[in-house]
Coordinates of N, CA and C in Angstrom, one line a residue:
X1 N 87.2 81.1 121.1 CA 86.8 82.5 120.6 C 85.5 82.4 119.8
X2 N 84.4 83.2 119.8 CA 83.2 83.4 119.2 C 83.8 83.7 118.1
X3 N 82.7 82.9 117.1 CA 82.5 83.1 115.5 C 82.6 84.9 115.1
X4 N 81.4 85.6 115.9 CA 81.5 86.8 115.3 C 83.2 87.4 115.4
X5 N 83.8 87.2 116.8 CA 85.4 87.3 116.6 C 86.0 87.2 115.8
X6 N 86.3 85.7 115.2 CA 86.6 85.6 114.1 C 86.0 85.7 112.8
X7 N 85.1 86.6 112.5 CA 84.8 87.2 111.6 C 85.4 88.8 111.3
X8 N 84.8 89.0 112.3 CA 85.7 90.5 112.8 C 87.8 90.8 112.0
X9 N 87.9 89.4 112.7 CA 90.0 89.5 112.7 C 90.1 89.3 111.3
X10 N 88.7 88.6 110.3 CA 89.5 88.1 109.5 C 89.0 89.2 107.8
X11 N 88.0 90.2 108.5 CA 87.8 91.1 107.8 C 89.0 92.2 107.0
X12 N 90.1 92.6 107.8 CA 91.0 93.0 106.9 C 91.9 92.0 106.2
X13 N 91.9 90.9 106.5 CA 92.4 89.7 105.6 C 91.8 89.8 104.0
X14 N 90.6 90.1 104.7 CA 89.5 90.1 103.1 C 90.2 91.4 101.7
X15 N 90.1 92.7 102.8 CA 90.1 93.8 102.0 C 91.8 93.5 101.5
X16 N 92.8 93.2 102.2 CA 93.9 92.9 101.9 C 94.0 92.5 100.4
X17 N 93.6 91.1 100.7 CA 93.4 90.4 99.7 C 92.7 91.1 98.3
X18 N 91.6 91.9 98.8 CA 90.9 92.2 97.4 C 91.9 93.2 97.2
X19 N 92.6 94.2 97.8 CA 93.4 95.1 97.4 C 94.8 94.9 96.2
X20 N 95.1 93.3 96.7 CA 96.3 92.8 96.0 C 95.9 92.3 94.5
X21 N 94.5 91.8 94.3 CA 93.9 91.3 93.4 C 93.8 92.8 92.7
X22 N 93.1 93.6 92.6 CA 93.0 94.8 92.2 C 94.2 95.3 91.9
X23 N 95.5 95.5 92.6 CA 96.9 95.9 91.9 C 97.4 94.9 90.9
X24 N 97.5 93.7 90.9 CA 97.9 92.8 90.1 C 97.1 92.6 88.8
X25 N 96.0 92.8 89.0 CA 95.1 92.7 87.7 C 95.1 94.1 86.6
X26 N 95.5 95.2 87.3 CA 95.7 96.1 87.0 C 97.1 96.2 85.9
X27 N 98.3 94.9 86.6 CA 99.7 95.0 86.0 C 99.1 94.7 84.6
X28 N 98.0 93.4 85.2 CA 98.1 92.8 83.8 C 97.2 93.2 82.7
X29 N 95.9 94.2 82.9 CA 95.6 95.0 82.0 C 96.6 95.8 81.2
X30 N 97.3 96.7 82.3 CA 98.1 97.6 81.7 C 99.3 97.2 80.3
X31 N 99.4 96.0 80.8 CA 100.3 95.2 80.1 C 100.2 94.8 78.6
X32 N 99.0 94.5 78.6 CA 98.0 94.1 77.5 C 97.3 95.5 76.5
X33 N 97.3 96.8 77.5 CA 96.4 97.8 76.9 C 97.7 98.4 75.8
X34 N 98.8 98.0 75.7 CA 99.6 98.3 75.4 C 100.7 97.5 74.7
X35 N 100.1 96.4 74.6 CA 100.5 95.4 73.4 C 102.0 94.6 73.9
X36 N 101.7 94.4 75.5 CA 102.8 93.9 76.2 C 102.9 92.4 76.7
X37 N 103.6 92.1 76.2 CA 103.9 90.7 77.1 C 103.8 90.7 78.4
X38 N 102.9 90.1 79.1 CA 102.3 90.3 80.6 C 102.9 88.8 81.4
X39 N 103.9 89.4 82.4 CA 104.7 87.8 83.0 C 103.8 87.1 83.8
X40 N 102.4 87.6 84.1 CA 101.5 87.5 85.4 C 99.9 87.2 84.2
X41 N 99.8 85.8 84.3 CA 98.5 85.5 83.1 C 97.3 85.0 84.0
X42 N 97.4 84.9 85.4 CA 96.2 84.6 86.3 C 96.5 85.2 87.6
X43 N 95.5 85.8 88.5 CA 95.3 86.0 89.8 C 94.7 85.4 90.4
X44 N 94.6 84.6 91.5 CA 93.8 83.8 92.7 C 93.9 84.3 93.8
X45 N 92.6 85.2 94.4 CA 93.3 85.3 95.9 C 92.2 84.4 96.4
X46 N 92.5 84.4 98.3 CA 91.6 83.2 98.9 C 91.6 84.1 100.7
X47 N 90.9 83.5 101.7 CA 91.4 84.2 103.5 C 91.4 82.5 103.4
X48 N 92.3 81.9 104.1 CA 92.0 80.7 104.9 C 90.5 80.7 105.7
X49 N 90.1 79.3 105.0 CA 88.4 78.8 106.1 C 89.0 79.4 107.6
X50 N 88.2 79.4 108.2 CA 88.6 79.2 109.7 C 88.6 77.8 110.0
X51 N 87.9 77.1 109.6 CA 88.5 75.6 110.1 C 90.0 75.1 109.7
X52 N 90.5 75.8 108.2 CA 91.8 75.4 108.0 C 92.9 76.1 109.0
X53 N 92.0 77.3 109.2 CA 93.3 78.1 110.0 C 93.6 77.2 111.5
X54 N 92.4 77.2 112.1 CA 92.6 76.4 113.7 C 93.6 74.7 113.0
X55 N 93.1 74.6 112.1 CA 93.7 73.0 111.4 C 95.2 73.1 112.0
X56 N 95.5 74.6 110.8 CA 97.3 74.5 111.0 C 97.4 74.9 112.3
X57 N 97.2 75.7 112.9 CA 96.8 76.4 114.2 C 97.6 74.8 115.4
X58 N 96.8 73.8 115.2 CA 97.3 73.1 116.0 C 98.0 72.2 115.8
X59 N 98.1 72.0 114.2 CA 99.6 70.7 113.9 C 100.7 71.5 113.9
X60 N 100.7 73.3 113.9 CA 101.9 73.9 114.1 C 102.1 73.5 116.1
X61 N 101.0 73.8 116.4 CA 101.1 74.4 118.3 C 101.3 75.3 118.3
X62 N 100.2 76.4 117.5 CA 100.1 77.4 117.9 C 98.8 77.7 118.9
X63 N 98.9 78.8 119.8 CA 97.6 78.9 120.6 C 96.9 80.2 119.5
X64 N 95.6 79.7 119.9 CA 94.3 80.3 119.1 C 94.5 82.2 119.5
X65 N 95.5 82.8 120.6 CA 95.4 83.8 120.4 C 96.5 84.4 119.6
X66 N 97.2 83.7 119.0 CA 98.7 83.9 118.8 C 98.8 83.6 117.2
X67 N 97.2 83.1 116.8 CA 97.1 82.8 115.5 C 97.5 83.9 114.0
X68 N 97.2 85.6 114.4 CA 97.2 86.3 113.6 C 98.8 86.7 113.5
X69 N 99.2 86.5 114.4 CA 100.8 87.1 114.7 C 102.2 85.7 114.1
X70 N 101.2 84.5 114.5 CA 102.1 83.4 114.2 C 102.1 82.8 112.6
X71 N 100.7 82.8 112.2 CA 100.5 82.0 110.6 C 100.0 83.3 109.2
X72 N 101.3 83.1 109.0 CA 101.4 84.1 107.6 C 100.7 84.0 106.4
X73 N 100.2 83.2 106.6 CA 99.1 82.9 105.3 C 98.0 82.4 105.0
X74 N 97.5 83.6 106.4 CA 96.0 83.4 106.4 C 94.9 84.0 105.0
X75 N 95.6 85.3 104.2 CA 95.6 85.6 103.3 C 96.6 85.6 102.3
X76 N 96.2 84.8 101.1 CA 97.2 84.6 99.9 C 96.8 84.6 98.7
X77 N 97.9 85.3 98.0 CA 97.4 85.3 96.2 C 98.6 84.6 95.8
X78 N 97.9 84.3 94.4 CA 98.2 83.0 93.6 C 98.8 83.8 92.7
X79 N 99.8 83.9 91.9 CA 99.9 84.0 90.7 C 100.6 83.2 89.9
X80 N 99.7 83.3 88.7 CA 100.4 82.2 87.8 C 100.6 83.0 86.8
X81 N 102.1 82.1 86.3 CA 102.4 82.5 85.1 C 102.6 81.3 83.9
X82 N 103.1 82.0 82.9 CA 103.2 80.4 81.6 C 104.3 80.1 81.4
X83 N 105.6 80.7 81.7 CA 107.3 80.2 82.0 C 107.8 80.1 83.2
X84 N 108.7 79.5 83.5 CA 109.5 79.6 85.0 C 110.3 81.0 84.6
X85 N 110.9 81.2 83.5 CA 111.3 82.4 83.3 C 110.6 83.7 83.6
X86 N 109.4 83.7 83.6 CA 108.6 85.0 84.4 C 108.0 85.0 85.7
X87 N 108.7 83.4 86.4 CA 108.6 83.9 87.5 C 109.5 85.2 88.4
X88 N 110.6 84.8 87.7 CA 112.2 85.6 88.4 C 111.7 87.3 87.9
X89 N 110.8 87.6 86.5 CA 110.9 88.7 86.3 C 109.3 89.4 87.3
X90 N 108.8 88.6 87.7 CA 107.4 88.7 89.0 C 108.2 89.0 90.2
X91 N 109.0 88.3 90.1 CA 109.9 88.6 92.1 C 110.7 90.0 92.0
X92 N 111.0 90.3 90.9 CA 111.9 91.3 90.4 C 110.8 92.6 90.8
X93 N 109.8 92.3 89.9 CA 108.9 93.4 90.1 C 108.4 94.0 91.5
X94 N 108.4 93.0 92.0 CA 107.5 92.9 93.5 C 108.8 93.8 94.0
X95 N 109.6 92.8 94.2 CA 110.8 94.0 94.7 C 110.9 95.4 94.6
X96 N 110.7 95.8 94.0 CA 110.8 97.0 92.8 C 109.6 98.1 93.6
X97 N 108.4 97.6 93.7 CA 107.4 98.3 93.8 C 107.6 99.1 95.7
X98 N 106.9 100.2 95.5 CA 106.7 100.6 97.1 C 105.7 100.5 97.7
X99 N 105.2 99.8 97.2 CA 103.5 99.8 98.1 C 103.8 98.8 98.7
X100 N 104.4 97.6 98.2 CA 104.5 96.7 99.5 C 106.0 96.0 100.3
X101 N 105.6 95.7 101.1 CA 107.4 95.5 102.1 C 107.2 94.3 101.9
X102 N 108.5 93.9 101.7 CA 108.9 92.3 101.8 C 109.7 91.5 103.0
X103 N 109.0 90.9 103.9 CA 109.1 90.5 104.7 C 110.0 89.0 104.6
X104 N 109.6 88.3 103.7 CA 110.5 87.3 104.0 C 110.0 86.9 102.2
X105 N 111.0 85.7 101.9 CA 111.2 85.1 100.6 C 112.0 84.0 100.6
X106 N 110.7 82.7 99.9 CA 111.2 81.6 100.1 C 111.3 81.1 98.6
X107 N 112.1 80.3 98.1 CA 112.3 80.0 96.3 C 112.2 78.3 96.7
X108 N 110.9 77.6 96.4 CA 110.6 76.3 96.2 C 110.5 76.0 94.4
X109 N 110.9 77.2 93.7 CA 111.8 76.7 92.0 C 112.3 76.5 92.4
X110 N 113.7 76.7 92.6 CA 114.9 76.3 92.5 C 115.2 75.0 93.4
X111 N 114.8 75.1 94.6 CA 115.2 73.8 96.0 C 113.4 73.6 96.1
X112 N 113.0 72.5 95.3 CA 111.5 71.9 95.5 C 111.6 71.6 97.0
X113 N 110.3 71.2 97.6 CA 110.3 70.8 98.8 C 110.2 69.4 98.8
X114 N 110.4 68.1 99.8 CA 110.9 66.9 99.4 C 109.3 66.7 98.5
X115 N 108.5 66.7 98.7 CA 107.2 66.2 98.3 C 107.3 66.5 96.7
X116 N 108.0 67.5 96.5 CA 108.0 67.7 94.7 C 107.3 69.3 94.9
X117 N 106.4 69.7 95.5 CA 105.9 70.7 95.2 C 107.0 72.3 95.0
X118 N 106.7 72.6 93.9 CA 107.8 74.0 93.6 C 106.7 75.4 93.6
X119 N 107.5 76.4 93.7 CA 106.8 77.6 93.9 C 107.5 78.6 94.6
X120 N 107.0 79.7 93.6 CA 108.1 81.3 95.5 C 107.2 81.9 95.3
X121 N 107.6 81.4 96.9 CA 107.0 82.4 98.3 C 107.8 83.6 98.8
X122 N 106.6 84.4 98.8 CA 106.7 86.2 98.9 C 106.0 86.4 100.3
X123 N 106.3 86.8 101.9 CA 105.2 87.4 102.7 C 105.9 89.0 102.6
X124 N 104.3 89.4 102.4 CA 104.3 90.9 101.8 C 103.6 91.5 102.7
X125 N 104.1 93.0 103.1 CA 103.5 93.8 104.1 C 102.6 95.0 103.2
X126 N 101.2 95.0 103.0 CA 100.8 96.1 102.8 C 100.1 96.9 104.1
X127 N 99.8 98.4 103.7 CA 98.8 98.6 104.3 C 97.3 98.6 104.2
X128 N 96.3 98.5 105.1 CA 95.0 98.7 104.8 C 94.4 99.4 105.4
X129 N 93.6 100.2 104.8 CA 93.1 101.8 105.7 C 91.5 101.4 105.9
X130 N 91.3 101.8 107.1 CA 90.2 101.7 107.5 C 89.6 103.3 108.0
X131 N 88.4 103.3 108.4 CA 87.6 105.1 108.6 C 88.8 105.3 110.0
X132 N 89.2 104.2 111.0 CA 90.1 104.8 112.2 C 91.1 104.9 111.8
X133 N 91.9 104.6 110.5 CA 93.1 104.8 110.1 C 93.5 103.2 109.4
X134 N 95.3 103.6 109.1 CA 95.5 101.9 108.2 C 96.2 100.4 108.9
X135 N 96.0 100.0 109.1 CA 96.8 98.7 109.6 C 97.7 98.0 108.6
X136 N 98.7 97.8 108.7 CA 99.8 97.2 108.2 C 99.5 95.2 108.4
X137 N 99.2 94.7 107.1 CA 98.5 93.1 106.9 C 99.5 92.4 106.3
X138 N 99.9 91.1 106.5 CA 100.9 89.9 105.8 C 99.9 89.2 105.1
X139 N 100.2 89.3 103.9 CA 99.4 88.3 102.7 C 100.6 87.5 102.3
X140 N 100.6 85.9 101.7 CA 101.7 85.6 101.1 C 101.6 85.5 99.7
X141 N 102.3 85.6 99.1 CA 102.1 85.4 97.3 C 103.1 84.3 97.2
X142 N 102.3 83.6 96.0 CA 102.6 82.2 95.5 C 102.7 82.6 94.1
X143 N 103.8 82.6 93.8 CA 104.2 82.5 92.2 C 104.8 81.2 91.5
X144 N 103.7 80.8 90.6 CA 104.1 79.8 89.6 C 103.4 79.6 88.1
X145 N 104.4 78.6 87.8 CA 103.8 78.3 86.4 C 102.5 77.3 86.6
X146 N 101.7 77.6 85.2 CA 100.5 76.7 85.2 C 100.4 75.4 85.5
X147 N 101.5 74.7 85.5 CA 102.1 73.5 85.6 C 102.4 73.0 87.3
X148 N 102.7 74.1 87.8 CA 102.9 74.3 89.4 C 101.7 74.1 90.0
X149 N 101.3 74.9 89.5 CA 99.6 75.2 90.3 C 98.9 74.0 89.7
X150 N 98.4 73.4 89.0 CA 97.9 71.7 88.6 C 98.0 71.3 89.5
X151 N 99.7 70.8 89.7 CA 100.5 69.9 90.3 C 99.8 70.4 91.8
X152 N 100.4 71.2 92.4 CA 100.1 71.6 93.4 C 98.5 71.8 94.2
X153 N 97.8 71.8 93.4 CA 96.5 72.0 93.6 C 95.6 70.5 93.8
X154 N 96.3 69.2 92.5 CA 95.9 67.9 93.2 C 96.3 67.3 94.1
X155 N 97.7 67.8 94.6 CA 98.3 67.2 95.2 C 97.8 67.7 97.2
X156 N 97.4 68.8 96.9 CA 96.6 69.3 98.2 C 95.6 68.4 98.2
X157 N 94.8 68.3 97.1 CA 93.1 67.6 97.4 C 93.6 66.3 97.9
X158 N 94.6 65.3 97.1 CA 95.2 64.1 97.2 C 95.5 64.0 99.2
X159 N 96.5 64.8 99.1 CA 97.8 64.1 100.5 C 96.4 64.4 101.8
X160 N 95.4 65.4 101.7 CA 95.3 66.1 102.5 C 93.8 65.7 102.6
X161 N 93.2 64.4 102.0 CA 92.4 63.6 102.0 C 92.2 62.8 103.9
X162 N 90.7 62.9 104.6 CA 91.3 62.7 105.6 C 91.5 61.1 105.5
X163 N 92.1 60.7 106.3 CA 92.8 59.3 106.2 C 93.7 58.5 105.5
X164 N 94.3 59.4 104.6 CA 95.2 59.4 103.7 C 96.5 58.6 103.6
X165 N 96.7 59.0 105.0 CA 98.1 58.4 105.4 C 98.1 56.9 106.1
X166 N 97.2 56.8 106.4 CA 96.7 55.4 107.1 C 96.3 54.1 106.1
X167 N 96.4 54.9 104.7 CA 96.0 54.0 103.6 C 97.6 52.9 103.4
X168 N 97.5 51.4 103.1 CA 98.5 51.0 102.9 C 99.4 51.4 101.7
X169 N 98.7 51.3 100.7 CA 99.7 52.2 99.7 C 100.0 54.0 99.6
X170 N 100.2 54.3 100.9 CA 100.5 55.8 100.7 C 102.0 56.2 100.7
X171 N 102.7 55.1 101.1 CA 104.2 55.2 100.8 C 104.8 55.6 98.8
X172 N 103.3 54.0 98.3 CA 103.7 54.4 96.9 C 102.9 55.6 96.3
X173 N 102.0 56.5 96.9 CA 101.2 57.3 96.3 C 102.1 59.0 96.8
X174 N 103.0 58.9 97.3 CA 103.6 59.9 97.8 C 104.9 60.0 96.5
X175 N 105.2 58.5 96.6 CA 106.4 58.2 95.2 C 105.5 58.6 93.8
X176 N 104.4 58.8 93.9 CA 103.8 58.8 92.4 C 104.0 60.1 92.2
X177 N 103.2 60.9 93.0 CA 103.4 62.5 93.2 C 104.5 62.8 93.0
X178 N 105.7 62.5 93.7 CA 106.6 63.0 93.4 C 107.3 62.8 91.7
X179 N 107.0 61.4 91.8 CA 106.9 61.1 90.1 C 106.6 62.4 89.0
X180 N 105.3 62.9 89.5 CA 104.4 63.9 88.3 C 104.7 65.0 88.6
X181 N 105.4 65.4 89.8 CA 106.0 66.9 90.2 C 107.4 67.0 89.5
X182 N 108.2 66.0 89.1 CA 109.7 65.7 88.4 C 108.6 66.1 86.8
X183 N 107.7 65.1 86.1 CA 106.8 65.3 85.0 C 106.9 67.0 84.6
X184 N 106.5 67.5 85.4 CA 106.1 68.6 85.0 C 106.9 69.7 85.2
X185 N 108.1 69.5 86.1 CA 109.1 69.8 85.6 C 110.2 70.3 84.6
X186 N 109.9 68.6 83.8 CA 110.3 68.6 82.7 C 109.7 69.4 81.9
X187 N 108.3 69.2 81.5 CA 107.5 69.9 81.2 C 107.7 71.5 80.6
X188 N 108.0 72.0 82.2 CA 107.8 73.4 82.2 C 109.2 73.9 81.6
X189 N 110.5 73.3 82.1 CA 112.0 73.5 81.2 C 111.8 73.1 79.8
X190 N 111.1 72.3 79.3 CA 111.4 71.9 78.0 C 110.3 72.9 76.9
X191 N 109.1 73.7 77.7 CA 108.4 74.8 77.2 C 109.5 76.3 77.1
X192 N 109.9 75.9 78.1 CA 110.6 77.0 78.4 C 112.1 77.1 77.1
X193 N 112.5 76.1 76.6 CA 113.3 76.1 75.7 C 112.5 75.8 74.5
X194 N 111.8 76.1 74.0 CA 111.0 76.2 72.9 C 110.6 77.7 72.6
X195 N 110.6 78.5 73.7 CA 110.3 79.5 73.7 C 111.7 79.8 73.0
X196 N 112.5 79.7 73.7 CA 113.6 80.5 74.0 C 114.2 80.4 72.2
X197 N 114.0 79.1 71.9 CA 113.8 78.6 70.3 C 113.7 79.7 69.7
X198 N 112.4 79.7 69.5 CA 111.5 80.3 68.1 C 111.3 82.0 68.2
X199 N 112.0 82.3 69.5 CA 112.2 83.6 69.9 C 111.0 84.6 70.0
X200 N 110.3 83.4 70.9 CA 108.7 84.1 71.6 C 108.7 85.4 72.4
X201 N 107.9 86.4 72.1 CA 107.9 87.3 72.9 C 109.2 88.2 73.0
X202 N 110.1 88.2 71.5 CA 111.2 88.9 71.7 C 111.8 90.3 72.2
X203 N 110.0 91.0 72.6 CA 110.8 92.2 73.1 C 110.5 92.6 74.4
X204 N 110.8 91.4 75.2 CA 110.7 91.2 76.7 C 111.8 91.9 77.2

């Protein structure tokens, strides 16, 4: 497929994206203009490179025309928050709202994935309106604590190093990870009961 092609496909990916960034940033002004405890303390959105998309593209076996229809997270936002406790009240909300459909929902809090990495996964249906009318886009949202997203973010740059696996200590560098994904864990439960303590943010 020609480049300008895929520029073209991945153009409502863009506006998607900027669209979700713009409602979410919006929660969290509103939240703040008004002296409110805001469960949403960062936005990240991103479109997958095209090199990463063909990447997964073929360790899944998907064919390159089947790519928009098959991989859900060619566009995604991040959100982070500062408790595990505001993640559940973020899923809640999402729920709640009409602008977007919820297509599927995965909870990597609660059941990590073996590697350690934790997080919920949201694929969300909005629409996007263009001058011929709106097309209906899957973006996925990633909700976690600050602690998640660290974790998660070296642990991409780490595993996903190329030749990484071919290293002889990557049996024990997989056990380390998983090591500092339990770390932070702790981490985030043991913040999270300090809060719960001193009775932070009591009129949540």
């Amino acid at each position: 497929m020609e480049i300008q092609k895929w520029r073209e496909i991945l153009i409502p990916y863009e506006l998607a994206v900027s669209e979700l960034e713009i409602k979410f940033n919006h929660m969290i002004k509103e939240s703040r203009m008004v002296g409110r405890y805001s469960y949403i303390e960062q936005v990240h959105g991103r479109v997958k490179t095209l090199s990463s998309i063909l990447d997964k593209a073929k360790r899944k076996g998907i064919d390159v025309e089947e790519v928009t229809e098959k991989i859900c997270d060619i566009a995604g936002i991040r959100l982070i928050c500062q408790f595990v406790e505001d993640i559940e009240k973020v899923v809640q909300i999402i729920r709640e709202r009409s602008d977007m459909e919820i297509v599927e929902e995965i909870d990597y809090v609660k059941e990590s994935k073996p590697s350690g990495y934790r997080s919920y996964h949201m694929i969300v249906e909005i629409p996007v309106f263009f001058s011929k009318g709106k097309t209906p886009m899957r973006v996925e949202l990633q909700i976690r604590t600050n602690g998640m997203d660290f974790w998660a973010t070296l642990e991409h740059q780490l595993r996903y190093k190329k030749g990484i696996e071919d290293l002889p200590g990557y049996d024990e560098i997989s056990a380390e990870l998983l090591r500092s994904a339990q770390a932070v864990i702790e981490t985030d439960n043991e913040m999270q009961r300090i809060k719960d303590k001193i009775g932070m943010f009591h009129d949540i």
